[in-house]
Amino acid sequence: LQAMNQARGALERGDMEIKAKALSKAVRILEEGLRGGLNLQEGGELAQRLQAVYAYSVQRLTLANMRNDHAPITEVTQLIEPLAQSWKDIRGSASAALQPATGPGA
């Protein structure tokens, strides 16, 4: 998300070099980090759907880079933000569950 926001800002300022670098970073994160981390055999339908979202996002960011268009960047940001928030929520819940109990009866 940070790389996409940076790309959008660079595009608005007309800084094509920063825009290209930021979009390349966002694409690498989607392809190598998120798509690369999916286990399609064990992840079932969820993993397949996430793979489709990530692939679509890469296509849209590539288009944004080629056309110097901020609309696909905004679209991908709106797709990825809820997923990112869900992962943060899950991580927070898991961390809370692993905290040792304190107080009476603990």
Backbone as JSON Lines, residues from 0, in Angstrom:
{"i":0,"aa":"L","n":[0.82,-1.19,0.0],"ca":[0.0,0.0,0.0],"c":[0.87,1.26,0.0]}
{"i":1,"aa":"Q","n":[1.94,1.22,0.76],"ca":[2.81,2.38,0.83],"c":[3.42,2.67,-0.54]}
{"i":2,"aa":"A","n":[3.86,1.64,-1.25],"ca":[4.46,1.84,-2.58],"c":[3.43,2.38,-3.56]}
{"i":3,"aa":"M","n":[2.19,1.92,-3.47],"ca":[1.16,2.42,-4.38],"c":[0.83,3.88,-4.08]}
{"i":4,"aa":"N","n":[0.79,4.24,-2.8],"ca":[0.55,5.64,-2.43],"c":[1.7,6.53,-2.91]}
{"i":5,"aa":"Q","n":[2.92,6.01,-2.78],"ca":[4.08,6.75,-3.26],"c":[4.0,6.94,-4.78]}
{"i":6,"aa":"A","n":[3.6,5.9,-5.5],"ca":[3.47,5.98,-6.96],"c":[2.41,6.99,-7.37]}
{"i":7,"aa":"R","n":[1.29,6.98,-6.68],"ca":[0.21,7.92,-7.0],"c":[0.68,9.36,-6.78]}
{"i":8,"aa":"G","n":[1.37,9.61,-5.68],"ca":[1.89,10.94,-5.4],"c":[2.92,11.37,-6.44]}
{"i":9,"aa":"A","n":[3.8,10.46,-6.81],"ca":[4.82,10.77,-7.83],"c":[4.17,11.07,-9.17]}
{"i":10,"aa":"L","n":[3.14,10.33,-9.5],"ca":[2.43,10.55,-10.76],"c":[1.78,11.94,-10.76]}
{"i":11,"aa":"E","n":[1.19,12.31,-9.65],"ca":[0.56,13.64,-9.55],"c":[1.58,14.76,-9.66]}
{"i":12,"aa":"R","n":[2.82,14.51,-9.17],"ca":[3.88,15.52,-9.26],"c":[4.6,15.48,-10.6]}
{"i":13,"aa":"G","n":[4.33,14.45,-11.39],"ca":[5.01,14.31,-12.68],"c":[6.38,13.67,-12.56]}
{"i":14,"aa":"D","n":[6.66,13.02,-11.45],"ca":[7.96,12.36,-11.23],"c":[7.86,10.92,-11.71]}
{"i":15,"aa":"M","n":[8.13,10.73,-12.99],"ca":[7.94,9.42,-13.61],"c":[8.94,8.38,-13.11]}
{"i":16,"aa":"E","n":[10.14,8.81,-12.73],"ca":[11.13,7.87,-12.24],"c":[10.69,7.25,-10.91]}
{"i":17,"aa":"I","n":[10.26,8.09,-9.98],"ca":[9.78,7.59,-8.68],"c":[8.52,6.76,-8.87]}
{"i":18,"aa":"K","n":[7.62,7.21,-9.76],"ca":[6.39,6.45,-10.05],"c":[6.73,5.04,-10.51]}
{"i":19,"aa":"A","n":[7.67,4.94,-11.46],"ca":[8.04,3.63,-12.0],"c":[8.68,2.74,-10.93]}
{"i":20,"aa":"K","n":[9.56,3.31,-10.12],"ca":[10.21,2.53,-9.05],"c":[9.18,2.06,-8.02]}
{"i":21,"aa":"A","n":[8.27,2.94,-7.64],"ca":[7.27,2.58,-6.63],"c":[6.32,1.5,-7.16]}
{"i":22,"aa":"L","n":[5.9,1.62,-8.41],"ca":[5.01,0.6,-8.98],"c":[5.74,-0.72,-9.15]}
{"i":23,"aa":"S","n":[7.01,-0.68,-9.51],"ca":[7.8,-1.91,-9.61],"c":[7.89,-2.6,-8.25]}
{"i":24,"aa":"K","n":[8.07,-1.8,-7.2],"ca":[8.12,-2.36,-5.85],"c":[6.78,-2.99,-5.48]}
{"i":25,"aa":"A","n":[5.69,-2.3,-5.77],"ca":[4.36,-2.83,-5.46],"c":[4.11,-4.14,-6.2]}
{"i":26,"aa":"V","n":[4.51,-4.2,-7.47],"ca":[4.33,-5.43,-8.26],"c":[5.18,-6.56,-7.67]}
{"i":27,"aa":"R","n":[6.42,-6.26,-7.29],"ca":[7.28,-7.29,-6.68],"c":[6.65,-7.83,-5.39]}
{"i":28,"aa":"I","n":[6.1,-6.94,-4.57],"ca":[5.46,-7.38,-3.32],"c":[4.29,-8.3,-3.63]}
{"i":29,"aa":"L","n":[3.47,-7.91,-4.61],"ca":[2.32,-8.73,-4.97],"c":[2.74,-10.08,-5.53]}
{"i":30,"aa":"E","n":[3.73,-10.08,-6.43],"ca":[4.12,-11.33,-7.09],"c":[4.97,-12.22,-6.2]}
{"i":31,"aa":"E","n":[6.02,-11.66,-5.63],"ca":[6.97,-12.47,-4.88],"c":[6.55,-12.7,-3.43]}
{"i":32,"aa":"G","n":[5.97,-11.68,-2.83],"ca":[5.6,-11.8,-1.43],"c":[4.24,-12.44,-1.22]}
{"i":33,"aa":"L","n":[3.22,-11.83,-1.81],"ca":[1.86,-12.3,-1.56],"c":[1.5,-13.53,-2.39]}
{"i":34,"aa":"R","n":[1.64,-13.44,-3.71],"ca":[1.33,-14.61,-4.56],"c":[2.29,-15.75,-4.29]}
{"i":35,"aa":"G","n":[3.55,-15.4,-4.09],"ca":[4.57,-16.43,-3.84],"c":[4.35,-17.18,-2.54]}
{"i":36,"aa":"G","n":[3.68,-16.55,-1.6],"ca":[3.43,-17.18,-0.3],"c":[2.18,-18.04,-0.24]}
{"i":37,"aa":"L","n":[1.41,-18.05,-1.32],"ca":[0.18,-18.84,-1.32],"c":[0.47,-20.32,-1.52]}
{"i":38,"aa":"N","n":[-0.23,-21.15,-0.78],"ca":[-0.16,-22.6,-0.97],"c":[-1.47,-23.02,-1.61]}
{"i":39,"aa":"L","n":[-1.45,-23.18,-2.93],"ca":[-2.68,-23.46,-3.66],"c":[-3.23,-24.86,-3.37]}
{"i":40,"aa":"Q","n":[-2.36,-25.81,-3.02],"ca":[-2.84,-27.16,-2.72],"c":[-3.59,-27.2,-1.39]}
{"i":41,"aa":"E","n":[-3.03,-26.55,-0.38],"ca":[-3.64,-26.61,0.95],"c":[-4.56,-25.42,1.24]}
{"i":42,"aa":"G","n":[-4.4,-24.34,0.48],"ca":[-5.17,-23.13,0.75],"c":[-6.57,-23.14,0.18]}
{"i":43,"aa":"G","n":[-6.85,-24.11,-0.69],"ca":[-8.19,-24.26,-1.24],"c":[-8.69,-23.05,-2.01]}
{"i":44,"aa":"E","n":[-9.99,-22.83,-1.92],"ca":[-10.64,-21.77,-2.68],"c":[-10.13,-20.38,-2.28]}
{"i":45,"aa":"L","n":[-9.85,-20.18,-1.01],"ca":[-9.36,-18.87,-0.56],"c":[-8.04,-18.54,-1.24]}
{"i":46,"aa":"A","n":[-7.12,-19.48,-1.28],"ca":[-5.82,-19.24,-1.92],"c":[-6.0,-18.96,-3.41]}
{"i":47,"aa":"Q","n":[-6.92,-19.68,-4.04],"ca":[-7.16,-19.46,-5.47],"c":[-7.74,-18.07,-5.72]}
{"i":48,"aa":"R","n":[-8.64,-17.64,-4.87],"ca":[-9.23,-16.3,-5.02],"c":[-8.2,-15.2,-4.76]}
{"i":49,"aa":"L","n":[-7.38,-15.4,-3.75],"ca":[-6.33,-14.43,-3.48],"c":[-5.35,-14.35,-4.65]}
{"i":50,"aa":"Q","n":[-5.01,-15.5,-5.22],"ca":[-4.11,-15.52,-6.37],"c":[-4.71,-14.71,-7.52]}
{"i":51,"aa":"A","n":[-6.0,-14.86,-7.75],"ca":[-6.68,-14.12,-8.82],"c":[-6.66,-12.61,-8.53]}
{"i":52,"aa":"V","n":[-6.9,-12.23,-7.29],"ca":[-6.88,-10.8,-6.92],"c":[-5.47,-10.24,-7.12]}
{"i":53,"aa":"Y","n":[-4.46,-10.98,-6.69],"ca":[-3.08,-10.5,-6.84],"c":[-2.68,-10.41,-8.31]}
{"i":54,"aa":"A","n":[-3.07,-11.39,-9.12],"ca":[-2.74,-11.36,-10.55],"c":[-3.43,-10.17,-11.23]}
{"i":55,"aa":"Y","n":[-4.69,-9.95,-10.92],"ca":[-5.43,-8.82,-11.47],"c":[-4.77,-7.51,-11.05]}
{"i":56,"aa":"S","n":[-4.37,-7.43,-9.8],"ca":[-3.73,-6.22,-9.29],"c":[-2.43,-5.92,-10.02]}
{"i":57,"aa":"V","n":[-1.64,-6.95,-10.29],"ca":[-0.4,-6.77,-11.05],"c":[-0.7,-6.24,-12.44]}
{"i":58,"aa":"Q","n":[-1.72,-6.8,-13.09],"ca":[-2.09,-6.32,-14.43],"c":[-2.49,-4.85,-14.39]}
{"i":59,"aa":"R","n":[-3.28,-4.47,-13.41],"ca":[-3.75,-3.08,-13.31],"c":[-2.6,-2.12,-13.01]}
{"i":60,"aa":"L","n":[-1.67,-2.53,-12.15],"ca":[-0.53,-1.66,-11.84],"c":[0.4,-1.52,-13.04]}
{"i":61,"aa":"T","n":[0.54,-2.59,-13.81],"ca":[1.34,-2.52,-15.03],"c":[0.7,-1.54,-16.01]}
{"i":62,"aa":"L","n":[-0.61,-1.6,-16.14],"ca":[-1.33,-0.67,-17.0],"c":[-1.16,0.78,-16.51]}
{"i":63,"aa":"A","n":[-1.25,0.97,-15.21],"ca":[-1.07,2.31,-14.64],"c":[0.31,2.85,-14.98]}
{"i":64,"aa":"N","n":[1.31,1.99,-14.92],"ca":[2.68,2.41,-15.22],"c":[2.83,2.77,-16.7]}
{"i":65,"aa":"M","n":[2.27,1.96,-17.56],"ca":[2.39,2.19,-19.01],"c":[1.65,3.45,-19.45]}
{"i":66,"aa":"R","n":[0.48,3.69,-18.86],"ca":[-0.38,4.8,-19.3],"c":[-0.27,6.05,-18.42]}
{"i":67,"aa":"N","n":[0.55,5.97,-17.39],"ca":[0.64,7.08,-16.43],"c":[-0.74,7.49,-15.94]}
{"i":68,"aa":"D","n":[-1.47,6.49,-15.49],"ca":[-2.87,6.66,-15.08],"c":[-3.01,6.29,-13.6]}
{"i":69,"aa":"H","n":[-3.51,7.2,-12.8],"ca":[-3.66,6.92,-11.37],"c":[-4.89,6.08,-11.04]}
{"i":70,"aa":"A","n":[-5.87,6.0,-11.94],"ca":[-7.1,5.26,-11.65],"c":[-6.85,3.79,-11.32]}
{"i":71,"aa":"P","n":[-6.01,3.07,-12.08],"ca":[-5.76,1.67,-11.7],"c":[-5.05,1.54,-10.35]}
{"i":72,"aa":"I","n":[-4.22,2.51,-10.01],"ca":[-3.54,2.47,-8.71],"c":[-4.57,2.6,-7.6]}
{"i":73,"aa":"T","n":[-5.5,3.53,-7.77],"ca":[-6.57,3.72,-6.78],"c":[-7.42,2.46,-6.68]}
{"i":74,"aa":"E","n":[-7.73,1.85,-7.82],"ca":[-8.54,0.62,-7.83],"c":[-7.84,-0.5,-7.05]}
{"i":75,"aa":"V","n":[-6.56,-0.69,-7.3],"ca":[-5.82,-1.76,-6.62],"c":[-5.7,-1.46,-5.13]}
{"i":76,"aa":"T","n":[-5.49,-0.21,-4.79],"ca":[-5.42,0.17,-3.38],"c":[-6.73,-0.2,-2.67]}
{"i":77,"aa":"Q","n":[-7.85,0.07,-3.33],"ca":[-9.15,-0.25,-2.74],"c":[-9.37,-1.76,-2.65]}
{"i":78,"aa":"L","n":[-8.75,-2.53,-3.53],"ca":[-8.85,-3.99,-3.46],"c":[-7.99,-4.55,-2.32]}
{"i":79,"aa":"I","n":[-6.8,-4.01,-2.19],"ca":[-5.81,-4.57,-1.26],"c":[-6.0,-4.08,0.17]}
{"i":80,"aa":"E","n":[-6.46,-2.85,0.36],"ca":[-6.61,-2.3,1.72],"c":[-7.42,-3.2,2.65]}
{"i":81,"aa":"P","n":[-8.6,-3.68,2.24],"ca":[-9.36,-4.55,3.16],"c":[-8.62,-5.85,3.48]}
{"i":82,"aa":"L","n":[-7.89,-6.38,2.51],"ca":[-7.11,-7.6,2.76],"c":[-6.01,-7.32,3.77]}
{"i":83,"aa":"A","n":[-5.31,-6.21,3.58],"ca":[-4.23,-5.85,4.5],"c":[-4.78,-5.65,5.91]}
{"i":84,"aa":"Q","n":[-5.92,-4.99,6.03],"ca":[-6.52,-4.77,7.34],"c":[-6.93,-6.09,7.99]}
{"i":85,"aa":"S","n":[-7.44,-7.01,7.19],"ca":[-7.82,-8.33,7.72],"c":[-6.6,-9.06,8.26]}
{"i":86,"aa":"W","n":[-5.49,-9.02,7.53],"ca":[-4.27,-9.68,8.01],"c":[-3.79,-9.04,9.3]}
{"i":87,"aa":"K","n":[-3.86,-7.71,9.4],"ca":[-3.47,-7.03,10.64],"c":[-4.37,-7.45,11.79]}
{"i":88,"aa":"D","n":[-5.67,-7.54,11.54],"ca":[-6.61,-7.95,12.58],"c":[-6.33,-9.37,13.05]}
{"i":89,"aa":"I","n":[-6.06,-10.25,12.1],"ca":[-5.75,-11.65,12.44],"c":[-4.48,-11.71,13.27]}
{"i":90,"aa":"R","n":[-3.46,-10.97,12.84],"ca":[-2.19,-10.97,13.56],"c":[-2.41,-10.44,14.98]}
{"i":91,"aa":"G","n":[-3.2,-9.39,15.14],"ca":[-3.48,-8.85,16.47],"c":[-4.23,-9.83,17.35]}
{"i":92,"aa":"S","n":[-5.2,-10.53,16.76],"ca":[-5.97,-11.53,17.52],"c":[-5.08,-12.69,17.94]}
{"i":93,"aa":"A","n":[-4.2,-13.11,17.04],"ca":[-3.31,-14.23,17.35],"c":[-2.33,-13.82,18.44]}
{"i":94,"aa":"S","n":[-1.81,-12.6,18.38],"ca":[-0.89,-12.12,19.41],"c":[-1.57,-12.05,20.76]}
{"i":95,"aa":"A","n":[-2.81,-11.57,20.78],"ca":[-3.55,-11.47,22.03],"c":[-3.81,-12.85,22.62]}
{"i":96,"aa":"A","n":[-4.09,-13.81,21.76],"ca":[-4.36,-15.17,22.23],"c":[-3.12,-15.82,22.82]}
{"i":97,"aa":"L","n":[-1.95,-15.4,22.38],"ca":[-0.7,-15.98,22.86],"c":[-0.16,-15.3,24.11]}
{"i":98,"aa":"Q","n":[-0.75,-14.17,24.52],"ca":[-0.3,-13.46,25.71],"c":[-0.64,-14.3,26.95]}
{"i":99,"aa":"P","n":[0.29,-14.33,27.91],"ca":[-0.01,-15.08,29.14],"c":[-1.14,-14.41,29.91]}
{"i":100,"aa":"A","n":[-1.95,-15.22,30.52],"ca":[-3.07,-14.7,31.32],"c":[-2.51,-14.02,32.57]}
{"i":101,"aa":"T","n":[-3.15,-12.92,32.95],"ca":[-2.74,-12.22,34.17],"c":[-3.97,-11.97,35.02]}
{"i":102,"aa":"G","n":[-3.73,-11.67,36.25],"ca":[-4.84,-11.33,37.14],"c":[-5.27,-12.52,37.97]}
{"i":103,"aa":"P","n":[-6.38,-12.36,38.72],"ca":[-6.86,-13.43,39.61],"c":[-7.22,-14.69,38.82]}
{"i":104,"aa":"G","n":[-6.81,-15.79,39.35],"ca":[-7.15,-17.08,38.75],"c":[-6.27,-17.43,37.56]}
{"i":105,"aa":"A","n":[-5.26,-16.62,37.28],"ca":[-4.4,-16.9,36.12],"c":[-3.32,-17.86,36.49]}
